[in-house]
PDB file of C-alpha atoms in Angstrom:
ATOM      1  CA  UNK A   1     -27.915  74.342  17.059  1.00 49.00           C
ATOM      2  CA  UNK A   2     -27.993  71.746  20.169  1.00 45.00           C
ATOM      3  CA  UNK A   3     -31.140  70.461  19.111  1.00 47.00           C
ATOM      4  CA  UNK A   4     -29.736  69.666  15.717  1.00 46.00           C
ATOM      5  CA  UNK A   5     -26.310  67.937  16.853  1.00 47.00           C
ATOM      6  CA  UNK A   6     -28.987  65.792  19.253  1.00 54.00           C
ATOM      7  CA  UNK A   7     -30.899  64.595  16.370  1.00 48.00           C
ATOM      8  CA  UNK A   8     -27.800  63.673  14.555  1.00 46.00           C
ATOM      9  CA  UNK A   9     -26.105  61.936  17.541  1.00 49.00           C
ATOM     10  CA  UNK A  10     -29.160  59.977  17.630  1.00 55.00           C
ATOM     11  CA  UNK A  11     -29.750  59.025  14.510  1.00 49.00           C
ATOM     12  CA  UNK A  12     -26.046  57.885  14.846  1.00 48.00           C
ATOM     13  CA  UNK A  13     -26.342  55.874  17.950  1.00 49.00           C
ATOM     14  CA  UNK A  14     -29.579  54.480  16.058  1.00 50.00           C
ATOM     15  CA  UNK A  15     -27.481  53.032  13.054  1.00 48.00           C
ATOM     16  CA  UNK A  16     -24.454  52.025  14.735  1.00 47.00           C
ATOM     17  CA  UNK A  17     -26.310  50.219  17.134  1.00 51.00           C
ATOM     18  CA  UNK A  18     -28.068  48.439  14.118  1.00 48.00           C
ATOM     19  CA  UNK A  19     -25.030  47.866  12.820  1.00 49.00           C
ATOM     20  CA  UNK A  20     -23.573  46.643  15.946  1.00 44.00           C
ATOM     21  CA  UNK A  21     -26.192  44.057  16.446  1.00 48.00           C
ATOM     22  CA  UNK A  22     -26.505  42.747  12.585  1.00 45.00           C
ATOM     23  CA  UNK A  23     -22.777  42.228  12.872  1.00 48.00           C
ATOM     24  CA  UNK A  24     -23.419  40.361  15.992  1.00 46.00           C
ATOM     25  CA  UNK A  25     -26.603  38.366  14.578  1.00 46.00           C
ATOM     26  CA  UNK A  26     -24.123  37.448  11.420  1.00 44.00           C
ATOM     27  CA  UNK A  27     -21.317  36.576  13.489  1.00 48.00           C
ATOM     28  CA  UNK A  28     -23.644  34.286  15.651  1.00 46.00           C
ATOM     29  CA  UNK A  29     -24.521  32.656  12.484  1.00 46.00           C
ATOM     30  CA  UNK A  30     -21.523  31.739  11.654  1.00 49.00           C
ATOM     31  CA  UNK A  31     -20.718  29.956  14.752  1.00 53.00           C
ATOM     32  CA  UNK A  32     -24.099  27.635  14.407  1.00 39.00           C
ATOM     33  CA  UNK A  33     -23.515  26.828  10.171  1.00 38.00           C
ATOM     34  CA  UNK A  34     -19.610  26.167  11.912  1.00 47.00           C
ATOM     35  CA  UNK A  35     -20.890  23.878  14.508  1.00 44.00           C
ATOM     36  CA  UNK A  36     -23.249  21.750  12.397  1.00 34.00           C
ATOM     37  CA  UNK A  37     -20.315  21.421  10.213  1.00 36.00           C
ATOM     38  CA  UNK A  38     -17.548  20.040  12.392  1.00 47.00           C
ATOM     39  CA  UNK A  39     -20.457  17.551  13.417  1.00 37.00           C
ATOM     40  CA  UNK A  40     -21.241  16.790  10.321  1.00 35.00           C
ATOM     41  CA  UNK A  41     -18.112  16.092   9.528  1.00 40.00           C
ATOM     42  CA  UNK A  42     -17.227  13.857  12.363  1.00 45.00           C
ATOM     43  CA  UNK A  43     -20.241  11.924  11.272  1.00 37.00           C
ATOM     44  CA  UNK A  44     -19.016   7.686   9.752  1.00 38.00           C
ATOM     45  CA  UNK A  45     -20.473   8.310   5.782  1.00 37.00           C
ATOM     46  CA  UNK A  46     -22.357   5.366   4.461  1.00 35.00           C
ATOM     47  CA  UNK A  47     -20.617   2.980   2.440  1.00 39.00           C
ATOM     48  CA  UNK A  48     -21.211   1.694  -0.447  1.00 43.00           C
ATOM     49  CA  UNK A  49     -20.471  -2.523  -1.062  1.00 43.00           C
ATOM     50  CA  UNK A  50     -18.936  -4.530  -3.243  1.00 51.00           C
ATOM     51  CA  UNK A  51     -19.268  -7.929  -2.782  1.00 58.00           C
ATOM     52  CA  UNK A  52     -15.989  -9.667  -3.923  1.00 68.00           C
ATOM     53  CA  UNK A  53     -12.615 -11.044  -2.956  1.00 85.00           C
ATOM     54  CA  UNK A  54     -10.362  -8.491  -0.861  1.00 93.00           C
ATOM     55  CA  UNK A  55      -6.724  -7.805  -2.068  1.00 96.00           C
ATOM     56  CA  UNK A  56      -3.740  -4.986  -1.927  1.00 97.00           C
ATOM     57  CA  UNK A  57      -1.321  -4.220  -4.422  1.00 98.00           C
ATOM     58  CA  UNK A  58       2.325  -3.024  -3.244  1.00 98.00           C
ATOM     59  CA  UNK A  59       5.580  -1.365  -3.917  1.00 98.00           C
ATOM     60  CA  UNK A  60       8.620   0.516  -2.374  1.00 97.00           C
ATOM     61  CA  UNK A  61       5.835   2.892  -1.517  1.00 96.00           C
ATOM     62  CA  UNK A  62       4.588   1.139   1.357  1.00 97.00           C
ATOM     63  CA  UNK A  63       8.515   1.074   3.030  1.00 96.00           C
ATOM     64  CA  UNK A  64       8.973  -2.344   5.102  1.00 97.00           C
ATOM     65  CA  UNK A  65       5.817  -4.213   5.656  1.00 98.00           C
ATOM     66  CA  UNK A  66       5.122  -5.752   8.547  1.00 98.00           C
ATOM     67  CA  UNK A  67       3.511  -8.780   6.722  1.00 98.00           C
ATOM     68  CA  UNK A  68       2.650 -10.527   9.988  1.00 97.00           C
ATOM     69  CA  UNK A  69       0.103  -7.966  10.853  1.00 97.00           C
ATOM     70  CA  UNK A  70      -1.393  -7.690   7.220  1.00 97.00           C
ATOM     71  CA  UNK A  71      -4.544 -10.053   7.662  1.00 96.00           C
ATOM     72  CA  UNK A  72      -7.739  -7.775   6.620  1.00 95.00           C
ATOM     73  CA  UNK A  73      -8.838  -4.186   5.146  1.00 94.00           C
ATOM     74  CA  UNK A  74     -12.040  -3.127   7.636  1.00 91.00           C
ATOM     75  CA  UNK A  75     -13.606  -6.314   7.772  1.00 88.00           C
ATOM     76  CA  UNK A  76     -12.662  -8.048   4.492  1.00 92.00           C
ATOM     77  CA  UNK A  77     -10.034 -10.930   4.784  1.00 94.00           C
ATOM     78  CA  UNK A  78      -7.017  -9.636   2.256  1.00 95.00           C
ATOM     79  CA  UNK A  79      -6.525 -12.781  -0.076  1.00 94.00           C
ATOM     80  CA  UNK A  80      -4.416 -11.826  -2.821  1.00 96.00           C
ATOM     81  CA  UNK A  81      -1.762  -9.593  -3.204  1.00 97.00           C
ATOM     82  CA  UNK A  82      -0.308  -7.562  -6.539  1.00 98.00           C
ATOM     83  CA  UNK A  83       3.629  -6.835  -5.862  1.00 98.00           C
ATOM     84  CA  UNK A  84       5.692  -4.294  -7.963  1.00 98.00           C
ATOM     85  CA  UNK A  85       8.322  -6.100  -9.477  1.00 98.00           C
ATOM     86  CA  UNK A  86       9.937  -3.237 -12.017  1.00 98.00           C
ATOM     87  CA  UNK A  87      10.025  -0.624 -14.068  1.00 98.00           C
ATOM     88  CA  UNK A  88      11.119   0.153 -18.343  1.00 97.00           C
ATOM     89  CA  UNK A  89      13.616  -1.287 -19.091  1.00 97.00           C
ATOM     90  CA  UNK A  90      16.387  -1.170 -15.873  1.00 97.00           C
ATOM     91  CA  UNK A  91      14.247  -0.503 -12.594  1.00 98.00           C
ATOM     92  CA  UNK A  92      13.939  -3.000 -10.650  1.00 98.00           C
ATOM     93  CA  UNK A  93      11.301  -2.496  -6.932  1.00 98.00           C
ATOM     94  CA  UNK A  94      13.778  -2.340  -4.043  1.00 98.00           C
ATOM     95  CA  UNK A  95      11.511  -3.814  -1.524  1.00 98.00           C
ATOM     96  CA  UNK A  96      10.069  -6.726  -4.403  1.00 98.00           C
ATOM     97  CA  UNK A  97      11.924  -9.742  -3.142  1.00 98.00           C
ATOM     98  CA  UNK A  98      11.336  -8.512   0.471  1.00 98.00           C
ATOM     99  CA  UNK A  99       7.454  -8.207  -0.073  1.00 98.00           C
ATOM    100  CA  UNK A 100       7.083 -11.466  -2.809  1.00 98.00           C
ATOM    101  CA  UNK A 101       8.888 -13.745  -0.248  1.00 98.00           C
ATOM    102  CA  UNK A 102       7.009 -12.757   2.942  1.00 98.00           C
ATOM    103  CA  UNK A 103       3.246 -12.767   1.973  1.00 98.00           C
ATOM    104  CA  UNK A 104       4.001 -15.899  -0.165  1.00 97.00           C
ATOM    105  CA  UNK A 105       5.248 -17.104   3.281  1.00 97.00           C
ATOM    106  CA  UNK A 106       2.101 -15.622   4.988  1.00 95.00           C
ATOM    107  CA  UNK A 107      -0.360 -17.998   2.461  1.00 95.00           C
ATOM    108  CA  UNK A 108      -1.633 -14.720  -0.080  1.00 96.00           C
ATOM    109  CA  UNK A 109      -1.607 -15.350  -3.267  1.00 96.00           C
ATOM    110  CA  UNK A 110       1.092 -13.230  -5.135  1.00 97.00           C
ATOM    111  CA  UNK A 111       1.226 -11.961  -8.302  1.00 98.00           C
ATOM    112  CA  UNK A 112       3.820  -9.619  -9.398  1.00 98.00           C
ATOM    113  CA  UNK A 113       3.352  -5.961 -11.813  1.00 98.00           C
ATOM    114  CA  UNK A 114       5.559  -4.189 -14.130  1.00 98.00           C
ATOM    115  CA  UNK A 115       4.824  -0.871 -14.950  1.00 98.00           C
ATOM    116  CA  UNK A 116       5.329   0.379 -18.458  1.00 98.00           C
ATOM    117  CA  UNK A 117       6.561   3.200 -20.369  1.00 97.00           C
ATOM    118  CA  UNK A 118       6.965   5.028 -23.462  1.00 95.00           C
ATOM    119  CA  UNK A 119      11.064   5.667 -22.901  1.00 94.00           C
ATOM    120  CA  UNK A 120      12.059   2.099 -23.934  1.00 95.00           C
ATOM    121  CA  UNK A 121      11.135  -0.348 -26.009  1.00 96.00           C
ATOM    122  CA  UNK A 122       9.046  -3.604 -25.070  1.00 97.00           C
ATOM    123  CA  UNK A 123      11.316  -5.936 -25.940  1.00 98.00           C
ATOM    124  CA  UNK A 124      14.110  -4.241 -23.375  1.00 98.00           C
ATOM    125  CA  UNK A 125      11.297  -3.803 -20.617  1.00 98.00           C
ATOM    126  CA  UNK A 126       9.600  -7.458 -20.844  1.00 98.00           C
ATOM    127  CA  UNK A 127      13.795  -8.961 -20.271  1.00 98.00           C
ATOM    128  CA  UNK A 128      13.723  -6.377 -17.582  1.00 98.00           C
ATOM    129  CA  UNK A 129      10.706  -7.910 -16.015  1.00 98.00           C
ATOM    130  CA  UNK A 130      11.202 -12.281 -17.190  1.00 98.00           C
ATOM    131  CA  UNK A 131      14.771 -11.638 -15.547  1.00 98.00           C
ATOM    132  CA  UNK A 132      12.668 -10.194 -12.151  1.00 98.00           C
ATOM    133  CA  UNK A 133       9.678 -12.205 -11.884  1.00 98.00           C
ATOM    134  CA  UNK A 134      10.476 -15.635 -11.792  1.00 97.00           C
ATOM    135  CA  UNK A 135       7.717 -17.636 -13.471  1.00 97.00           C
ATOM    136  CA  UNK A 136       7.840 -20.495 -10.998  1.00 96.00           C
ATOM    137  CA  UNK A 137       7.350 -17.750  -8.157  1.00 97.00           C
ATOM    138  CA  UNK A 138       3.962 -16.322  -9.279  1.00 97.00           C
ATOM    139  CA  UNK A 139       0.712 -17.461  -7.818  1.00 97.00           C
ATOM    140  CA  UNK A 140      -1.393 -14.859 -10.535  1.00 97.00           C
ATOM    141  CA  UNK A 141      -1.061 -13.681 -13.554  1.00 97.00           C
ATOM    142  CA  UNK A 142       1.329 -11.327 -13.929  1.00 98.00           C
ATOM    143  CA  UNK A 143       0.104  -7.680 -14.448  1.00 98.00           C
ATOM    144  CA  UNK A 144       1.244  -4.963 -16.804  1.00 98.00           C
ATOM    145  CA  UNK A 145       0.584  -0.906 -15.504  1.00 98.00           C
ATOM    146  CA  UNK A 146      -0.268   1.253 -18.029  1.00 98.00           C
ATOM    147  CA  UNK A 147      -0.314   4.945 -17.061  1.00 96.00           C
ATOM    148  CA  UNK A 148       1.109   6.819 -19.890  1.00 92.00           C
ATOM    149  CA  UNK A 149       1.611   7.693 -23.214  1.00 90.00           C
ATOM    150  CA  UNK A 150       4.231  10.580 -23.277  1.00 90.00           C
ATOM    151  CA  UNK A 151       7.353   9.562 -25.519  1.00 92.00           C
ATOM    152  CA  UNK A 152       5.133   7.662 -28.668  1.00 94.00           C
ATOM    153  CA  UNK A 153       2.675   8.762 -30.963  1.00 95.00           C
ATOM    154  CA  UNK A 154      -0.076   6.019 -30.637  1.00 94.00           C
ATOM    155  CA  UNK A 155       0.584   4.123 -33.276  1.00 96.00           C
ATOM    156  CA  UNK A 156       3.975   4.017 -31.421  1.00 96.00           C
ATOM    157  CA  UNK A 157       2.681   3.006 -27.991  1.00 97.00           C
ATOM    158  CA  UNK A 158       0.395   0.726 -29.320  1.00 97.00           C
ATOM    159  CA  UNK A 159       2.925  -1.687 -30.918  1.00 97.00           C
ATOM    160  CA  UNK A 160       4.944  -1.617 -28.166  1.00 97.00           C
ATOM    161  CA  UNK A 161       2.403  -2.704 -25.629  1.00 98.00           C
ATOM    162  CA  UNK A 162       1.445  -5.467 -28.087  1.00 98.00           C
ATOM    163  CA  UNK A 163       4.746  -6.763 -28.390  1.00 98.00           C
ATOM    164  CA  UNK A 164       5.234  -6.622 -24.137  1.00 98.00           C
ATOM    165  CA  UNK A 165       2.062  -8.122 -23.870  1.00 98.00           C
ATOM    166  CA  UNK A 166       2.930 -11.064 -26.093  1.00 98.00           C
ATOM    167  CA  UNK A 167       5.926 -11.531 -24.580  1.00 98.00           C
ATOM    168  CA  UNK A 168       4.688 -11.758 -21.788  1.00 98.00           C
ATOM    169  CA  UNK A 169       2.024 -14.245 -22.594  1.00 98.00           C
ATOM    170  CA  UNK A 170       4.595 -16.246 -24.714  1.00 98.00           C
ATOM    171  CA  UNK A 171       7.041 -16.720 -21.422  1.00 98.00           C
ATOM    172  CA  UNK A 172       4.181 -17.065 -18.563  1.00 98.00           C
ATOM    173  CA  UNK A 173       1.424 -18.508 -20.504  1.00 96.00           C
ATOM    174  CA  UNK A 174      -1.168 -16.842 -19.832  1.00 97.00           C
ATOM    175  CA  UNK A 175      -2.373 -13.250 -21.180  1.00 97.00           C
ATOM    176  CA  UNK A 176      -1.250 -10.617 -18.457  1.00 98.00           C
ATOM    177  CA  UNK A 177      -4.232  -8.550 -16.819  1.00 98.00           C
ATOM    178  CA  UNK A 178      -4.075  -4.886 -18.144  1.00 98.00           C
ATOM    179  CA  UNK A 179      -4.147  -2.055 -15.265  1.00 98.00           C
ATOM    180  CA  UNK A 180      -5.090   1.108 -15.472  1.00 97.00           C
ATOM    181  CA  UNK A 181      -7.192   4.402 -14.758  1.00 95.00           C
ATOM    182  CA  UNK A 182     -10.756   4.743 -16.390  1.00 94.00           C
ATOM    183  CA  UNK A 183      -9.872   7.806 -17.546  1.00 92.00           C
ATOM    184  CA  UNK A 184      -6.451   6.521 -19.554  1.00 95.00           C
ATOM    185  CA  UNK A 185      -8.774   3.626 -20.448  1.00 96.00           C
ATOM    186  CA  UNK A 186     -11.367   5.571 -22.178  1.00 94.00           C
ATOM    187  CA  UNK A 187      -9.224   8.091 -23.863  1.00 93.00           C
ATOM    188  CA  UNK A 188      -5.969   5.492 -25.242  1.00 94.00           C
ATOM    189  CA  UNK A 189      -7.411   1.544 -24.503  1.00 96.00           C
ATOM    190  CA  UNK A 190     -11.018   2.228 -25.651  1.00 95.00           C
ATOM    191  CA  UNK A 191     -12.220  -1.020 -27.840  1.00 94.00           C
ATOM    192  CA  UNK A 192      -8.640  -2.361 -28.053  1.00 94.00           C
ATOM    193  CA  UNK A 193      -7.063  -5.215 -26.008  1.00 95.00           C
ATOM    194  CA  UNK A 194     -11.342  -6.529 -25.598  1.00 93.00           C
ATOM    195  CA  UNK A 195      -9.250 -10.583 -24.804  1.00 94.00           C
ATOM    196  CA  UNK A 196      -7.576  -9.271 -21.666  1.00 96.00           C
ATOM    197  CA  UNK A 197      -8.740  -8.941 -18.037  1.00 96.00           C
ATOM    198  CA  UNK A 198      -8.837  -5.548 -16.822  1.00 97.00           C
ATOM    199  CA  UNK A 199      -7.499  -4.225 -13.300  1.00 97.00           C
ATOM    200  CA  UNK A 200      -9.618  -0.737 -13.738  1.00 96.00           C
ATOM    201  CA  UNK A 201      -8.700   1.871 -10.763  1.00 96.00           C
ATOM    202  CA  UNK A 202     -11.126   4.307 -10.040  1.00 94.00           C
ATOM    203  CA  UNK A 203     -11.796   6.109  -7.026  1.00 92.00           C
ATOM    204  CA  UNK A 204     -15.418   7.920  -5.550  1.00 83.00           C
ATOM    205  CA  UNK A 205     -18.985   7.300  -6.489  1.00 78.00           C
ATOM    206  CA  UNK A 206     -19.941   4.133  -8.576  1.00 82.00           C
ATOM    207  CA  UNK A 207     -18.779   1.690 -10.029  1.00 85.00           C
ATOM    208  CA  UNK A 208     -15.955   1.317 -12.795  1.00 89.00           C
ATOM    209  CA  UNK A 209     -17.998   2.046 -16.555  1.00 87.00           C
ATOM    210  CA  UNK A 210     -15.863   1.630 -19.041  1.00 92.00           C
ATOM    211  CA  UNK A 211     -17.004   3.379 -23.358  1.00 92.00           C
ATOM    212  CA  UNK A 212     -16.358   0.666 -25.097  1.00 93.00           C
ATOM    213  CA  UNK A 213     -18.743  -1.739 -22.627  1.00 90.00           C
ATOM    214  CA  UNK A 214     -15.818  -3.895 -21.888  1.00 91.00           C
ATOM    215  CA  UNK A 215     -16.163  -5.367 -18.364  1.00 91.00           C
ATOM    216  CA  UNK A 216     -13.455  -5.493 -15.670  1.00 94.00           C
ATOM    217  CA  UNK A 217     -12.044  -7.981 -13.164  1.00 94.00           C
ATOM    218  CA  UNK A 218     -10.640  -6.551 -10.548  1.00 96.00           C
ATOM    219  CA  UNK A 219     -11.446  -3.042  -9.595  1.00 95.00           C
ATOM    220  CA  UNK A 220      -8.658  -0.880  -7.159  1.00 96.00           C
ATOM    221  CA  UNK A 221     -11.357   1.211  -5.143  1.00 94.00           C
ATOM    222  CA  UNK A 222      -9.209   3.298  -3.090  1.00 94.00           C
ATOM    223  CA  UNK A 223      -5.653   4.450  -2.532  1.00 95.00           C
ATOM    224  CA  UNK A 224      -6.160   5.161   0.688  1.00 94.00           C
ATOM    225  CA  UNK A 225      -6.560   2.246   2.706  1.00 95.00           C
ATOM    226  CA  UNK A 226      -5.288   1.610   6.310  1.00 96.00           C
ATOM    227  CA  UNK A 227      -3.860  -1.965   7.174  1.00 97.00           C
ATOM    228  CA  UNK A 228      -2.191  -3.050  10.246  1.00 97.00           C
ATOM    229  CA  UNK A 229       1.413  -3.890   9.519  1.00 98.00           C
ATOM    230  CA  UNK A 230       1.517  -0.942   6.123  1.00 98.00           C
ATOM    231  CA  UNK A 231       2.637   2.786   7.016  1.00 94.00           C
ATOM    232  CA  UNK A 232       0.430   5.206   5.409  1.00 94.00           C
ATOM    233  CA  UNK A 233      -2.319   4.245   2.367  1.00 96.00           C
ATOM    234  CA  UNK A 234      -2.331   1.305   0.278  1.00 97.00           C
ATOM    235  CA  UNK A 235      -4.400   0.486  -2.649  1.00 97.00           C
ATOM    236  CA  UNK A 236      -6.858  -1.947  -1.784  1.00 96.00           C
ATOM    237  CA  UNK A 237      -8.520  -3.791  -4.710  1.00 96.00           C
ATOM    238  CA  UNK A 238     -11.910  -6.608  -5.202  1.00 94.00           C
ATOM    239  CA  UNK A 239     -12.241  -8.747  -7.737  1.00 93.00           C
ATOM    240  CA  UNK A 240     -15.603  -8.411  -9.773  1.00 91.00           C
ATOM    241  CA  UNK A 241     -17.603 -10.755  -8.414  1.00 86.00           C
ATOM    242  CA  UNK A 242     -19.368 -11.410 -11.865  1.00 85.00           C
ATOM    243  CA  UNK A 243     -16.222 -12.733 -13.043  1.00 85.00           C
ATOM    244  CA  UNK A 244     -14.478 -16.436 -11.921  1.00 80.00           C
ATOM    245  CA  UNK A 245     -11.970 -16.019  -9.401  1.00 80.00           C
ATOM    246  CA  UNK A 246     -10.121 -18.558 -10.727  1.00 87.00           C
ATOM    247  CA  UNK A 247      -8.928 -16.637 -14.234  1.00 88.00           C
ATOM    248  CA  UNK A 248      -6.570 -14.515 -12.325  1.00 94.00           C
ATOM    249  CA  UNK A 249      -4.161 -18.233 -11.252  1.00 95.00           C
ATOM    250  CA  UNK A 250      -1.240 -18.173 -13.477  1.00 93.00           C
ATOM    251  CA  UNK A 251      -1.145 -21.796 -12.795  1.00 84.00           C
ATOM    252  CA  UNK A 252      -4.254 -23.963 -11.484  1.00 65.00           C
ATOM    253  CA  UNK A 253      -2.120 -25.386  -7.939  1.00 53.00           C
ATOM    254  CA  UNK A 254      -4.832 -26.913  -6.059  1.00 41.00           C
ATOM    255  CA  UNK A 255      -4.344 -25.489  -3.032  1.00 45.00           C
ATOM    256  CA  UNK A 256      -4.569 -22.197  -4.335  1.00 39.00           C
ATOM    257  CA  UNK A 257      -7.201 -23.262  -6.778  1.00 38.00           C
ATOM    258  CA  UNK A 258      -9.351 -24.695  -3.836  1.00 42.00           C
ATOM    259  CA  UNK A 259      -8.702 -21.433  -2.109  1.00 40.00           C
ATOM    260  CA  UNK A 260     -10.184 -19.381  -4.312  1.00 40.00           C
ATOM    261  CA  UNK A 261     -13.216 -21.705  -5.068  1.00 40.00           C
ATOM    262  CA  UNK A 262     -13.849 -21.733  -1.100  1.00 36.00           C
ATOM    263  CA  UNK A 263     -13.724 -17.504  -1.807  1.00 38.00           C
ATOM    264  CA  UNK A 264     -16.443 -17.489  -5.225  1.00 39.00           C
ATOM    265  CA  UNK A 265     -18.719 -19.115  -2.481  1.00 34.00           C
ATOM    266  CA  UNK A 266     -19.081 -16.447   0.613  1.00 35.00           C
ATOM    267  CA  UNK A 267     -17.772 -13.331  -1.300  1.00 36.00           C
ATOM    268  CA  UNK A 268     -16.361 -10.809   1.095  1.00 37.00           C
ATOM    269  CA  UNK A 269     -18.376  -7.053   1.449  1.00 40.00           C
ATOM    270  CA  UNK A 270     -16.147  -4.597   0.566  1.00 44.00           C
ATOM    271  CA  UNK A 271     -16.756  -1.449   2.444  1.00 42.00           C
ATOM    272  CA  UNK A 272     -16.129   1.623  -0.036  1.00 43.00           C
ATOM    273  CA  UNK A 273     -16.447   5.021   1.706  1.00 39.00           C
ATOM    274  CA  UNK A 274     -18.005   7.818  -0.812  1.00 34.00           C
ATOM    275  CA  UNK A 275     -15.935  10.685  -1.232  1.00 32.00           C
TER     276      UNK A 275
END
């Protein structure tokens, strides 16, 4: 009977003891795929570059900007500058006159956005926006932010937006640039509005591909940007440097026109981190 409670403490201490040290080899593994990790992680990613003029777009978002301090994103001079002006038909940006005044002061070029919705109708939304944006004010053309279609059937939302749009080009004279996400793009925009310049936002690998072929102009390549002077992100945006700088002037000043010309010739690398 001692013999055979030896054999089967053994053949115990045998397997626990395997156990004990697969556990161990397993736990030791861990701590080396954990390692390489964290260092991999801490690692800069390569960018990717797009060669074309730097600029930011803004709103009550970004809190008070320090507009003093607002000079470049990485490397890449900022040059122009997108500022929220309102909202459907009765929101107006609290910090809009704030940010307009200052970079316009600072030597950007300014352009001012409206972003539109499906809960009132164009015509109440464009007065909402001529009575904001003062024409005489605006360096660019004005841009209109389309980022849903919740309220109208299509037929609906597409009248509407051709009416603001009209308006629009009927009281600043020139047709407003069109903003918005690939993905809305491709799935409400596709092979409609093919005469107007396209602010596309899209974020990660490659570059903007829109279904219907249509090209863009100015591409918003993250949402995450850090600039001196702006708490927390900011989108940061380049102009398509197959395009002419020069379509985005609401009004051909020569300083500004000059400025931009100076730009088409040493386009700034845009540094766009893959993730």
């Amino acid at each position: 009977m001692k013999k055979f409670l030896s054999i089967i403490l053994s053949l115990l201490f045998l397997l626990f003891s395997s156990n004990v040290d697969a556990r161990k080899r397993k736990h030791h593994h861990h701590r080396i795929v954990k390692k390489y990790i964290q260092i991999a992680e801490r690692m800069p990613v390569p960018p990717r570059i797009v060669e074309g003029v730097c600029g930011i777009d803004v709103s009550h978002y970004q809190g008070t900007i320090d507009w003093d301090k607002v000079t470049h994103y990485e490397n890449n001079p900022i040059k122009f500058v997108y500022v929220k002006a309102t909202e459907g038909s009765n929101i107006k940006d609290e910090c809009y006159e704030r940010n307009l005044t200052l970079a316009k002061e600072k030597g950007l070029l300014v352009g001012s956005y409206h972003y539109f919705t499906s809960r009132s109708s164009a015509e109440e939304q464009f007065e909402n926006f001529k009575q904001t944006a003062n024409k005489e004010r605006q360096d660019l053309i004005p841009v209109v932010d389309i980022e849903e279609c919740r309220y109208w059937t299509s037929d609906v939302f597409h009248k509407n937006l051709q009416v603001f749009l009209n308006e629009v080009e009927a009281h600043y004279g020139k047709k407003p640039v069109i903003y918005t996400y690939a993905s809305f793009y491709n799935h409400y925009l596709v092979d409609r509005y093919k005469d107007y310049k396209i602010f596309i936002a899209q974020y990660g690998e490659g570059n903007p591909e829109l279904s219907d072929g249509n090209n863009w102009h100015i591409w918003q390549f993250t949402r995450r940007g850090r600039i001196d002077g702006i708490r927390g992100n900011v989108d940061v945006n380049a102009i398509n440097p197959g395009c002419d700088n020069k379509d985005i002037l609401l009004n051909n000043q020569p300083d500004a026109k000059e400025s931009v010309e100076k730009k088409e010739l040493v386009p700034n690398p845009v540094p766009v981190p893959v993730s």
